[in-house]
Amino acid sequence: MIMGCDDGIKEGMTRRNIKLVLEYDGTAYRGWQRQGNLPTIQKILEESIARITQEPVILHGSGRTDAGVHALNQVANFRTSSRIPAANLLRGLNSLLPGDIVIRETEDVDEEFHSRYSAKSKSYLYRILNSPVRSPLQRNSAWFIRCCLDLEKMAGAISLLCGKHDFTSFCAAGSDVKSCVRTIIRAEIERETEQVITISVEADGFLRHMVRNIVGTLVEIGAGQDSSEIMRDILEAKDRGCAGITAPPQGLFLQKVSY
Amino acid sequence: MIMGCDDGIKEGMTRRNIKLVLEYDGTAYRGWQRQGNLPTIQKILEESIARITQEPVILHGSGRTDAGVHALNQVANFRTSSRIPAANLLRGLNSLLPGDIVIRETEDVDEEFHSRYSAKSKSYLYRILNSPVRSPLQRNSAWFIRCCLDLEKMAGAISLLCGKHDFTSFCAAGSDVKSCVRTIIRAEIERETEQVITISVEADGFLRHMVRNIVGTLVEIGAGQDSSEIMRDILEAKDRGCAGITAPPQGLFLQKVSY
C-alpha cells in the first residue's frame, strides 16, 4: 500500500495537505509517537484517518508528547489524495475516535505547511495541586504537592528563564540534540484557585522533558531554603544534575502551537 | 464478626462516632450504595475502615450518589470501638484507598450525629460543556451539549423552582418516597468559562434523580422555543412525564452537606 501511495505522488496526482487541531487526554496512552503496536495517539489517529481516506497515511505532529501528557490544541498534518471535504473529515474522524481523543479543527493548508517545522512557538501549561490532601478528581490532571510552596519565590525564579539561553540543565539526560539553545518568550506562574497553581511557558522550541524539569526545579525552589536567584546558577551550570527532579507527566498540557 | 461487634455494645464498651468528609471520582463505580460484590464507594470504604480498625463496620452516607456521579465533599459516619486517633485514621485510610477516593477530613462527633438524618441541607453542582466539539479532558466531568443554550431563559426557569414545592415532576419514576415536597434554598446557573455552564442547587433534601431531571428540563428549555414560564406548568403538573430528560450522571457533583 505504501508503494501505491508513492506512485500517486510520482504521477503528479493532486495531494492535499490537511492540518488538524487535536485535544486529548493522554492518561491511557504511551505518548504521541508510534511505537509498534503500543497504544499511542499517533497510531490511533493514523488508523482512523486511513479508514476514512482509504489510503495509508503518515501524520506529522508538532512535537511528541510523553506518556500521560495531555494536549488542548496539538497540531498535526497529513497528505492525502482523498477528496472528502475538511469538515466531513472532522465529523467522520471524530465518530471513529475514542472518547479521549478529539479533532477540534480540520483545514486544507498550503503544501509547504508542516506542523513541526512551520511552528513559530509552542505553549505548555503545567498544573500543580498544592493542598494538604490529594484530589481524586484531579489525579490525572495535576501534580499533587502537599508542602507549602512560596509562589513569589517561584515567580522570581521562573522570570530568570525568559530569553535566549542554553537549557542543557533542563534537557533530559541522554537526549542527542545538536544545540540546547532555545528562547523562552513567556514564563508565568499564577494561582488559578486557592489550591491550584498553573505554570505557563511559551518558547520557540522545547527540549525533551524541558517543561517538566523546569517545573520540578521551581517546586524545589518554592519548597526549599534557596533564594530564587539559584535558578541563574542552575541555568549557567549547563548540567542536568544541578537542576531539580522531573515533574510527573499528568500535570502537563500542550496548550497551543503558533504559526 | 457482626456478633462480636454487637457484643461490644451490650457490654457498654465505649463506641466512638467518626465523621468523614470524602472526595471521589465516581466514574469507575456503581454509585455509593453497597450492591453485593459490585464496585461501590461504600463497599471500598467499609472494607478499608474494617482493615484499619480490625472490626466490621457500617458506614452511613449522607445520601446515595448514582453510578458515575462524583462528590467533592460527601459526608459519612461510622461507629467504632477503635482507639486510633482521628488524624491517624485519615492517614491510614488514605494509604489504603485507591486514587479515585480520598478522605479529606476525619472527626470524632457526638453519638447522636448521623450523616443523613442530621443534615440540614445539601448542595449539588452540575457542569455542562456547551461547545461545538466534545472534550476528551472533560468527558467524565461534564454533559456535552452541542446546540446553543439560552442562559437567560434557563436562569428564569430555574428561579421558579426556589422555595417549598411538590417536586413529583422531577422525581425518578418508580421511586417510593412518602412525600415529594422539598424546599430548594438556592438554585443558580452561571457561565463558569466561555464553554462551561454550572448549575448549583441547594435543598433540604433531594428526590431520586431530582437534580439530573431539573438539569435535563433546563437544557430542553434553553435549547427550545418555550418560554421559561413553562417550568411553572411542569412543576404544577406533578407528573414526571411533563418534565425533560434525565441529564447524564458524569456532570453531577455532590458539593456540600450542611449540618
Short mmCIF file of C-alpha atoms in Angstrom, two decimals:
data_model
loop_
_atom_site.label_atom_id
_atom_site.label_comp_id
_atom_site.label_asym_id
_atom_site.label_seq_id
_atom_site.Cartn_x
_atom_site.Cartn_y
_atom_site.Cartn_z
CA MET A 1 0.00 0.00 0.00
CA ILE A 2 2.89 2.40 0.72
CA MET A 3 4.02 1.72 -2.87
CA GLY A 4 0.69 2.80 -4.22
CA CYS A 5 0.92 5.94 -2.17
CA ASP A 6 4.32 6.87 -3.60
CA ASP A 7 3.13 6.12 -7.10
CA GLY A 8 0.37 8.61 -6.59
CA ILE A 9 2.91 11.34 -6.00
CA LYS A 10 5.07 10.34 -8.95
CA GLU A 11 2.13 10.52 -11.31
CA GLY A 12 1.58 14.13 -10.23
CA MET A 13 -1.76 13.34 -8.62
CA THR A 14 -3.04 16.28 -6.60
CA ARG A 15 -2.25 15.72 -2.93
CA ARG A 16 -3.94 17.85 -0.29
CA ASN A 17 -2.23 18.85 2.94
CA ILE A 18 -4.64 18.71 5.89
CA LYS A 19 -3.99 20.40 9.21
CA LEU A 20 -5.64 19.02 12.35
CA VAL A 21 -6.04 20.64 15.76
CA LEU A 22 -6.45 18.00 18.47
CA GLU A 23 -7.39 17.67 22.11
CA TYR A 24 -6.53 14.52 24.02
CA ASP A 25 -6.41 13.03 27.48
CA GLY A 26 -3.02 11.31 27.49
CA THR A 27 -3.71 9.14 30.56
CA ALA A 28 -4.24 5.88 28.68
CA TYR A 29 -1.51 6.35 26.06
CA ARG A 30 2.23 5.74 25.74
CA GLY A 31 2.57 9.26 24.39
CA TRP A 32 2.21 10.70 20.90
CA GLN A 33 4.72 8.75 18.87
CA ARG A 34 4.07 5.41 17.20
CA GLN A 35 5.83 2.54 19.00
CA GLY A 36 4.89 -0.63 17.14
CA ASN A 37 1.59 -1.88 18.45
CA LEU A 38 1.55 0.06 21.73
CA PRO A 39 -1.37 2.43 22.23
CA THR A 40 -0.17 5.88 21.13
CA ILE A 41 -2.06 8.94 19.94
CA GLN A 42 -0.33 8.89 16.53
CA LYS A 43 -1.22 5.24 15.96
CA ILE A 44 -4.92 5.71 16.77
CA LEU A 45 -5.14 8.80 14.59
CA GLU A 46 -3.28 7.30 11.62
CA GLU A 47 -5.50 4.21 11.73
CA SER A 48 -8.66 6.32 11.87
CA ILE A 49 -7.53 8.60 9.02
CA ALA A 50 -6.59 5.59 6.88
CA ARG A 51 -10.04 4.10 7.46
CA ILE A 52 -11.77 7.29 6.32
CA THR A 53 -9.49 8.16 3.39
CA GLN A 54 -8.96 4.54 2.29
CA GLU A 55 -5.23 5.07 1.87
CA PRO A 56 -2.19 4.76 4.12
CA VAL A 57 -1.18 7.95 5.89
CA ILE A 58 1.72 9.46 7.80
CA LEU A 59 0.65 12.00 10.41
CA HIS A 60 3.22 14.65 11.43
CA GLY A 61 2.74 16.07 14.93
CA SER A 62 4.06 19.46 16.07
CA GLY A 63 6.01 17.51 18.66
CA ARG A 64 5.92 14.34 20.70
CA THR A 65 4.08 14.41 23.98
CA ASP A 66 5.22 11.89 26.62
CA ALA A 67 3.07 9.14 28.11
CA GLY A 68 0.40 10.67 30.36
CA VAL A 69 0.82 14.20 28.96
CA HIS A 70 -2.32 15.90 27.59
CA ALA A 71 -2.98 18.30 24.74
CA LEU A 72 -5.54 21.07 24.49
CA ASN A 73 -4.52 22.09 20.97
CA GLN A 74 -1.94 19.75 19.49
CA VAL A 75 -1.41 20.37 15.77
CA ALA A 76 -0.68 17.69 13.17
CA ASN A 77 -0.81 17.43 9.39
CA PHE A 78 -1.03 14.72 6.75
CA ARG A 79 -1.10 14.49 2.97
CA THR A 80 -3.92 12.75 1.20
CA SER A 81 -5.43 12.32 -2.24
CA SER A 82 -8.87 11.89 -0.69
CA ARG A 83 -11.49 14.38 -1.90
CA ILE A 84 -13.53 14.31 1.30
CA PRO A 85 -14.11 17.96 2.36
CA ALA A 86 -12.26 19.02 5.55
CA ALA A 87 -15.49 19.50 7.53
CA ASN A 88 -16.64 15.96 6.66
CA LEU A 89 -13.22 14.56 7.60
CA LEU A 90 -13.66 16.17 11.03
CA ARG A 91 -17.08 14.61 11.58
CA GLY A 92 -16.07 11.23 10.19
CA LEU A 93 -12.84 11.02 12.20
CA ASN A 94 -14.49 12.12 15.43
CA SER A 95 -17.11 9.41 15.04
CA LEU A 96 -14.30 6.81 14.86
CA LEU A 97 -12.00 8.19 17.56
CA PRO A 98 -12.30 7.07 21.19
CA GLY A 99 -13.65 9.42 23.89
CA ASP A 100 -10.18 10.50 24.99
CA ILE A 101 -9.12 11.95 21.61
CA VAL A 102 -10.98 14.52 19.53
CA ILE A 103 -10.24 16.59 16.44
CA ARG A 104 -11.25 20.18 17.12
CA GLU A 105 -10.49 21.59 13.66
CA THR A 106 -9.57 20.38 10.17
CA GLU A 107 -8.29 22.68 7.45
CA ASP A 108 -6.77 22.46 3.96
CA VAL A 109 -3.39 24.20 4.14
CA ASP A 110 -0.53 25.09 1.75
CA GLU A 111 1.57 22.16 0.68
CA GLU A 112 4.58 23.73 2.45
CA PHE A 113 2.88 23.66 5.84
CA HIS A 114 4.50 21.24 8.31
CA SER A 115 3.08 21.08 11.85
CA ARG A 116 6.58 20.80 13.32
CA TYR A 117 8.91 22.76 11.04
CA SER A 118 6.48 25.62 10.38
CA ALA A 119 5.80 26.22 14.10
CA LYS A 120 6.98 29.62 15.39
CA SER A 121 6.32 28.89 19.06
CA LYS A 122 4.63 26.42 21.40
CA SER A 123 2.98 26.94 24.78
CA TYR A 124 2.71 24.45 27.59
CA LEU A 125 0.65 24.65 30.76
CA TYR A 126 1.53 22.77 33.96
CA ARG A 127 -0.97 22.34 36.82
CA ILE A 128 0.05 21.80 40.45
CA LEU A 129 -2.46 20.87 43.13
CA ASN A 130 -0.99 22.43 46.27
CA SER A 131 -3.20 21.05 49.00
CA PRO A 132 -2.93 19.07 52.25
CA VAL A 133 -4.97 16.20 50.70
CA ARG A 134 -4.73 14.57 47.27
CA SER A 135 -7.68 15.03 44.90
CA PRO A 136 -9.31 12.04 43.17
CA LEU A 137 -10.94 14.34 40.62
CA GLN A 138 -7.60 15.89 39.64
CA ARG A 139 -5.36 12.85 39.93
CA ASN A 140 -4.79 12.65 36.16
CA SER A 141 -4.56 16.40 35.53
CA ALA A 142 -2.29 17.88 38.21
CA TRP A 143 0.84 17.19 40.26
CA PHE A 144 -0.14 16.86 43.91
CA ILE A 145 2.27 18.74 46.22
CA ARG A 146 1.41 18.62 49.91
CA CYS A 147 4.03 21.02 51.29
CA CYS A 148 3.63 24.76 51.24
CA LEU A 149 5.02 26.48 48.14
CA ASP A 150 6.35 30.05 48.11
CA LEU A 151 4.74 31.37 44.95
CA GLU A 152 6.61 34.69 44.96
CA LYS A 153 9.94 32.92 45.08
CA MET A 154 8.88 30.62 42.24
CA ALA A 155 7.76 33.66 40.20
CA GLY A 156 11.18 35.26 40.75
CA ALA A 157 12.93 32.08 39.65
CA ILE A 158 10.85 31.49 36.52
CA SER A 159 11.37 35.06 35.32
CA LEU A 160 15.14 34.33 35.13
CA LEU A 161 14.46 31.75 32.41
CA CYS A 162 12.98 34.22 29.93
CA GLY A 163 15.04 34.99 26.87
CA LYS A 164 17.61 33.03 24.82
CA HIS A 165 19.61 30.57 26.91
CA ASP A 166 21.37 27.25 26.74
CA PHE A 167 18.88 24.99 28.55
CA THR A 168 21.19 21.97 28.90
CA SER A 169 20.41 21.89 32.65
CA PHE A 170 16.74 21.22 31.82
CA CYS A 171 17.23 18.72 28.99
CA ALA A 172 16.59 15.03 29.66
CA ALA A 173 19.82 13.06 30.10
CA GLY A 174 20.65 11.02 27.00
CA SER A 175 18.96 13.44 24.60
CA ASP A 176 21.06 13.87 21.43
CA VAL A 177 20.03 17.30 20.12
CA LYS A 178 22.70 19.40 18.42
CA SER A 179 22.01 22.54 20.42
CA CYS A 180 20.23 23.16 23.71
CA VAL A 181 19.79 26.87 22.99
CA ARG A 182 16.12 27.91 23.00
CA THR A 183 14.27 31.17 23.52
CA ILE A 184 11.59 31.34 26.20
CA ILE A 185 9.16 34.05 25.09
CA ARG A 186 6.91 33.94 28.14
CA ALA A 187 7.10 32.13 31.50
CA GLU A 188 4.47 32.77 34.15
CA ILE A 189 3.20 31.27 37.34
CA GLU A 190 -0.16 32.05 38.87
CA ARG A 191 -2.64 30.85 41.46
CA GLU A 192 -5.65 29.68 39.44
CA THR A 193 -7.67 28.84 42.57
CA GLU A 194 -6.79 28.61 46.26
CA GLN A 195 -5.19 25.21 45.69
CA VAL A 196 -4.27 25.13 42.01
CA ILE A 197 -1.07 26.73 40.72
CA THR A 198 -0.51 26.96 36.97
CA ILE A 199 2.79 27.47 35.21
CA SER A 200 2.75 28.59 31.55
CA VAL A 201 5.80 28.54 29.32
CA GLU A 202 5.97 29.66 25.69
CA ALA A 203 9.16 29.10 23.68
CA ASP A 204 10.39 28.81 20.11
CA GLY A 205 11.08 25.16 20.85
CA PHE A 206 11.41 22.73 23.73
CA LEU A 207 13.99 20.12 24.67
CA ARG A 208 12.94 16.69 25.88
CA HIS A 209 11.35 16.99 29.38
CA MET A 210 12.23 20.70 29.43
CA VAL A 211 8.94 21.94 30.94
CA ARG A 212 8.77 19.08 33.44
CA ASN A 213 12.39 19.70 34.51
CA ILE A 214 11.73 23.44 34.88
CA VAL A 215 8.60 22.72 36.96
CA GLY A 216 10.42 20.18 39.16
CA THR A 217 13.16 22.75 39.79
CA LEU A 218 10.64 25.51 40.54
CA VAL A 219 8.87 23.31 43.09
CA GLU A 220 12.17 22.54 44.83
CA ILE A 221 12.90 26.29 44.98
CA GLY A 222 9.34 27.06 46.21
CA ALA A 223 9.58 24.44 48.96
CA GLY A 224 13.21 24.99 49.95
CA GLN A 225 15.59 27.43 51.57
CA ASP A 226 17.43 28.74 48.50
CA SER A 227 16.56 32.13 47.05
CA SER A 228 15.05 32.41 43.60
CA GLU A 229 18.48 33.53 42.35
CA ILE A 230 19.66 29.93 42.40
CA MET A 231 17.83 29.49 39.09
CA ARG A 232 20.53 31.61 37.44
CA ASP A 233 23.28 29.30 38.76
CA ILE A 234 21.38 26.20 37.61
CA LEU A 235 20.95 27.64 34.11
CA GLU A 236 24.62 28.66 33.88
CA ALA A 237 25.87 25.27 35.12
CA LYS A 238 24.61 23.65 31.88
CA ASP A 239 24.40 20.43 33.87
CA ARG A 240 21.21 18.38 34.22
CA GLY A 241 22.47 17.22 37.65
CA CYS A 242 22.22 20.76 39.05
CA ALA A 243 18.50 21.18 38.33
CA GLY A 244 15.58 19.63 40.19
CA ILE A 245 13.52 16.50 39.61
CA THR A 246 11.37 15.85 36.55
CA ALA A 247 7.76 16.77 37.39
CA PRO A 248 5.30 13.94 36.63
CA PRO A 249 3.57 13.91 33.21
CA GLN A 250 -0.09 14.17 34.28
CA GLY A 251 0.16 17.90 35.14
CA LEU A 252 1.39 18.85 31.66
CA PHE A 253 -0.79 20.15 28.81
CA LEU A 254 0.36 21.20 25.33
CA GLN A 255 -1.71 24.36 25.11
CA LYS A 256 -1.04 25.99 21.76
CA VAL A 257 1.18 25.85 18.68
CA SER A 258 1.60 29.16 16.86
CA TYR A 259 2.50 29.50 13.16
CA MET B 1 -17.76 -10.87 63.29
CA ILE B 2 -21.03 -8.89 63.40
CA MET B 3 -21.86 -10.86 66.59
CA GLY B 4 -18.66 -9.68 68.24
CA CYS B 5 -19.49 -6.16 67.28
CA ASP B 6 -22.97 -6.32 68.88
CA ASP B 7 -21.50 -7.89 72.00
CA GLY B 8 -19.22 -4.91 72.33
CA ILE B 9 -22.22 -2.60 72.53
CA LYS B 10 -24.10 -4.82 75.00
CA GLU B 11 -21.17 -4.81 77.37
CA GLY B 12 -21.28 -1.00 77.46
CA MET B 13 -17.96 -0.63 75.69
CA THR B 14 -17.30 2.98 74.64
CA ARG B 15 -18.14 3.42 70.97
CA ARG B 16 -16.90 6.46 69.10
CA ASN B 17 -18.81 8.08 66.25
CA ILE B 18 -16.48 9.18 63.44
CA LYS B 19 -17.48 11.65 60.75
CA LEU B 20 -15.72 11.51 57.37
CA VAL B 21 -15.65 14.09 54.58
CA LEU B 22 -14.90 12.45 51.23
CA GLU B 23 -14.00 13.33 47.67
CA TYR B 24 -14.43 10.78 44.91
CA ASP B 25 -14.39 10.36 41.17
CA GLY B 26 -17.47 8.21 40.59
CA THR B 27 -16.54 7.17 37.03
CA ALA B 28 -15.45 3.62 37.89
CA TYR B 29 -18.16 2.87 40.48
CA ARG B 30 -21.73 1.64 40.51
CA GLY B 31 -22.60 4.51 42.83
CA TRP B 32 -22.37 4.91 46.58
CA GLN B 33 -24.50 2.10 47.92
CA ARG B 34 -23.29 -1.43 48.56
CA GLN B 35 -24.62 -3.91 45.97
CA GLY B 36 -23.16 -7.29 46.84
CA ASN B 37 -19.72 -7.59 45.29
CA LEU B 38 -20.07 -4.80 42.71
CA PRO B 39 -17.58 -1.94 42.98
CA THR B 40 -19.27 0.78 45.02
CA ILE B 41 -17.84 3.63 47.09
CA GLN B 42 -19.47 2.33 50.30
CA LYS B 43 -18.01 -1.15 49.81
CA ILE B 44 -14.45 0.11 49.24
CA LEU B 45 -14.66 2.43 52.24
CA GLU B 46 -16.19 -0.15 54.60
CA GLU B 47 -13.51 -2.68 53.64
CA SER B 48 -10.72 -0.15 54.20
CA ILE B 49 -12.13 1.00 57.56
CA ALA B 50 -12.54 -2.61 58.72
CA ARG B 51 -8.91 -3.31 57.80
CA ILE B 52 -7.68 -0.37 59.86
CA THR B 53 -10.00 -0.74 62.88
CA GLN B 54 -9.91 -4.55 62.85
CA GLU B 55 -13.68 -4.74 63.32
CA PRO B 56 -16.67 -4.85 60.99
CA VAL B 57 -18.22 -1.51 60.23
CA ILE B 58 -21.37 0.03 58.78
CA LEU B 59 -20.78 3.34 57.05
CA HIS B 60 -23.75 5.73 56.78
CA GLY B 61 -23.59 8.17 53.87
CA SER B 62 -25.45 11.50 53.72
CA GLY B 63 -27.16 10.08 50.65
CA ARG B 64 -26.60 7.71 47.77
CA THR B 65 -24.88 9.01 44.69
CA ASP B 66 -25.68 7.22 41.42
CA ALA B 67 -23.18 5.38 39.23
CA GLY B 68 -20.81 7.89 37.58
CA VAL B 69 -21.76 10.76 39.93
CA HIS B 70 -18.88 12.46 41.81
CA ALA B 71 -18.53 14.01 45.25
CA LEU B 72 -16.41 16.95 46.34
CA ASN B 73 -17.50 16.72 49.98
CA GLN B 74 -19.66 13.69 50.66
CA VAL B 75 -20.19 13.12 54.39
CA ALA B 76 -20.42 9.73 56.09
CA ASN B 77 -20.15 8.39 59.64
CA PHE B 78 -19.44 5.10 61.36
CA ARG B 79 -19.26 3.80 64.93
CA THR B 80 -16.15 2.09 66.18
CA SER B 81 -14.51 0.92 69.39
CA SER B 82 -11.08 1.50 67.85
CA ARG B 83 -8.86 3.90 69.80
CA ILE B 84 -6.91 5.09 66.75
CA PRO B 85 -6.92 8.93 66.81
CA ALA B 86 -9.00 10.56 64.04
CA ALA B 87 -5.94 12.10 62.34
CA ASN B 88 -4.23 8.69 62.16
CA LEU B 89 -7.41 7.11 60.79
CA LEU B 90 -7.30 9.68 57.99
CA ARG B 91 -3.70 8.90 57.08
CA GLY B 92 -4.16 5.14 57.41
CA LEU B 93 -7.34 5.03 55.34
CA ASN B 94 -5.96 7.25 52.61
CA SER B 95 -2.94 5.00 52.25
CA LEU B 96 -5.31 2.06 51.61
CA LEU B 97 -7.87 3.78 49.38
CA PRO B 98 -7.49 3.82 45.58
CA GLY B 99 -6.59 7.05 43.73
CA ASP B 100 -10.22 7.83 42.88
CA ILE B 101 -11.41 8.05 46.53
CA VAL B 102 -9.92 10.18 49.31
CA ILE B 103 -10.89 11.10 52.86
CA ARG B 104 -10.47 14.85 53.26
CA GLU B 105 -11.36 15.06 56.97
CA THR B 106 -11.99 12.76 59.94
CA GLU B 107 -13.55 13.96 63.19
CA ASP B 108 -14.93 12.50 66.42
CA VAL B 109 -18.55 13.67 66.69
CA ASP B 110 -21.46 13.38 69.17
CA GLU B 111 -23.03 9.96 69.30
CA GLU B 112 -26.31 11.47 68.00
CA PHE B 113 -24.70 12.68 64.76
CA HIS B 114 -25.97 10.87 61.66
CA SER B 115 -24.64 11.95 58.27
CA ARG B 116 -28.08 11.55 56.68
CA TYR B 117 -30.63 12.39 59.38
CA SER B 118 -28.66 15.27 60.90
CA ALA B 119 -28.18 17.04 57.54
CA LYS B 120 -29.90 20.44 57.25
CA SER B 121 -29.22 20.91 53.54
CA LYS B 122 -27.22 19.53 50.62
CA SER B 123 -25.77 21.26 47.58
CA TYR B 124 -25.17 19.76 44.17
CA LEU B 125 -23.26 21.18 41.25
CA TYR B 126 -23.91 20.20 37.62
CA ARG B 127 -21.45 21.01 34.81
CA ILE B 128 -22.46 21.38 31.16
CA LEU B 129 -19.89 21.68 28.39
CA ASN B 130 -21.66 23.83 25.78
CA SER B 131 -19.33 23.67 22.82
CA PRO B 132 -19.36 22.68 19.14
CA VAL B 133 -16.86 19.86 19.84
CA ARG B 134 -16.76 17.27 22.64
CA SER B 135 -13.87 17.50 25.11
CA PRO B 136 -11.73 14.42 25.93
CA LEU B 137 -10.43 16.10 29.08
CA GLN B 138 -13.95 16.77 30.38
CA ARG B 139 -15.69 13.63 29.16
CA ASN B 140 -16.15 12.26 32.70
CA SER B 141 -16.95 15.58 34.39
CA ALA B 142 -19.48 17.40 32.20
CA TRP B 143 -22.51 16.85 29.98
CA PHE B 144 -21.58 17.77 26.40
CA ILE B 145 -24.31 19.83 24.69
CA ARG B 146 -23.53 20.93 21.15
CA CYS B 147 -26.53 23.16 20.46
CA CYS B 148 -26.73 26.76 21.61
CA LEU B 149 -28.30 27.27 25.05
CA ASP B 150 -30.17 30.41 26.09
CA LEU B 151 -28.69 31.00 29.54
CA GLU B 152 -31.06 33.85 30.46
CA LYS B 153 -34.09 31.68 29.76
CA MET B 154 -32.59 28.85 31.81
CA ALA B 155 -31.93 31.31 34.68
CA GLY B 156 -35.55 32.44 34.55
CA ALA B 157 -36.77 28.84 34.62
CA ILE B 158 -34.53 27.71 37.49
CA SER B 159 -35.58 30.66 39.67
CA LEU B 160 -39.17 29.34 39.56
CA LEU B 161 -38.05 26.21 41.43
CA CYS B 162 -36.89 28.06 44.55
CA GLY B 163 -38.97 27.59 47.68
CA LYS B 164 -41.16 24.76 49.00
CA HIS B 165 -42.81 22.72 46.25
CA ASP B 166 -44.03 19.25 45.40
CA PHE B 167 -41.25 18.04 43.08
CA THR B 168 -43.08 14.92 41.80
CA SER B 169 -42.38 16.05 38.22
CA PHE B 170 -38.64 15.75 38.90
CA CYS B 171 -38.65 12.50 40.86
CA ALA B 172 -37.46 9.30 39.16
CA ALA B 173 -40.35 7.06 38.10
CA GLY B 174 -40.76 4.11 40.44
CA SER B 175 -39.42 5.97 43.48
CA ASP B 176 -41.48 5.12 46.59
CA VAL B 177 -40.96 8.14 48.86
CA LYS B 178 -43.90 9.22 51.04
CA SER B 179 -43.75 12.86 50.05
CA CYS B 180 -42.17 14.69 47.14
CA VAL B 181 -42.30 18.05 48.94
CA ARG B 182 -38.85 19.60 49.28
CA THR B 183 -37.53 23.13 49.77
CA ILE B 184 -34.98 24.48 47.31
CA ILE B 185 -32.98 27.10 49.21
CA ARG B 186 -30.80 28.22 46.30
CA ALA B 187 -30.80 27.45 42.57
CA GLU B 188 -28.38 29.22 40.28
CA ILE B 189 -26.96 28.93 36.81
CA GLU B 190 -23.80 30.62 35.64
CA ARG B 191 -21.23 30.64 32.87
CA GLU B 192 -18.03 29.44 34.53
CA THR B 193 -15.97 29.87 31.35
CA GLU B 194 -16.90 30.58 27.74
CA GLN B 195 -17.94 26.96 27.25
CA VAL B 196 -18.76 25.66 30.73
CA ILE B 197 -22.14 26.29 32.35
CA THR B 198 -22.62 25.33 36.00
CA ILE B 199 -25.92 24.79 37.76
CA SER B 200 -25.96 24.79 41.59
CA VAL B 201 -28.91 23.63 43.66
CA GLU B 202 -29.17 23.61 47.44
CA ALA B 203 -32.17 21.99 49.12
CA ASP B 204 -33.25 20.50 52.44
CA GLY B 205 -33.39 17.16 50.66
CA PHE B 206 -33.40 15.67 47.18
CA LEU B 207 -35.57 13.06 45.48
CA ARG B 208 -34.02 10.35 43.34
CA HIS B 209 -32.57 11.88 40.11
CA MET B 210 -34.03 15.28 41.12
CA VAL B 211 -31.03 17.39 40.11
CA ARG B 212 -30.47 15.43 36.89
CA ASN B 213 -34.16 15.76 35.97
CA ILE B 214 -34.11 19.50 36.70
CA VAL B 215 -30.96 19.92 34.57
CA GLY B 216 -32.42 17.86 31.70
CA THR B 217 -35.54 20.05 31.78
CA LEU B 218 -33.49 23.27 31.92
CA VAL B 219 -31.47 22.20 28.88
CA GLU B 220 -34.65 21.46 26.91
CA ILE B 221 -35.95 24.93 27.85
CA GLY B 222 -32.60 26.56 26.97
CA ALA B 223 -32.49 24.85 23.57
CA GLY B 224 -36.19 25.09 22.72
CA GLN B 225 -38.99 27.50 21.83
CA ASP B 226 -40.91 27.56 25.12
CA SER B 227 -40.54 30.48 27.49
CA SER B 228 -39.02 29.98 30.92
CA GLU B 229 -42.55 30.15 32.37
CA ILE B 230 -43.15 26.56 31.26
CA MET B 231 -41.17 25.50 34.33
CA ARG B 232 -44.13 26.59 36.47
CA ASP B 233 -46.53 24.36 34.48
CA ILE B 234 -44.13 21.41 34.70
CA LEU B 235 -43.86 21.83 38.47
CA GLU B 236 -47.62 22.15 38.93
CA ALA B 237 -48.37 19.12 36.74
CA LYS B 238 -46.79 16.84 39.40
CA ASP B 239 -46.13 14.41 36.57
CA ARG B 240 -42.67 13.07 35.68
CA GLY B 241 -43.83 12.76 32.06
CA CYS B 242 -44.16 16.55 31.78
CA ALA B 243 -40.53 17.31 32.63
CA GLY B 244 -37.44 16.84 30.46
CA ILE B 245 -34.92 14.04 30.13
CA THR B 246 -32.62 12.88 32.91
CA ALA B 247 -29.22 14.55 32.46
CA PRO B 248 -26.34 12.04 32.41
CA PRO B 249 -24.52 11.29 35.69
CA GLN B 250 -20.98 12.42 34.85
CA GLY B 251 -21.82 16.14 35.10
CA LEU B 252 -23.11 15.84 38.69
CA PHE B 253 -21.08 16.58 41.84
CA LEU B 254 -22.29 16.39 45.44
CA GLN B 255 -20.73 19.64 46.62
CA LYS B 256 -21.58 20.10 50.29
CA VAL B 257 -23.67 18.72 53.14
CA SER B 258 -24.57 21.27 55.85
CA TYR B 259 -25.41 20.37 59.46
#
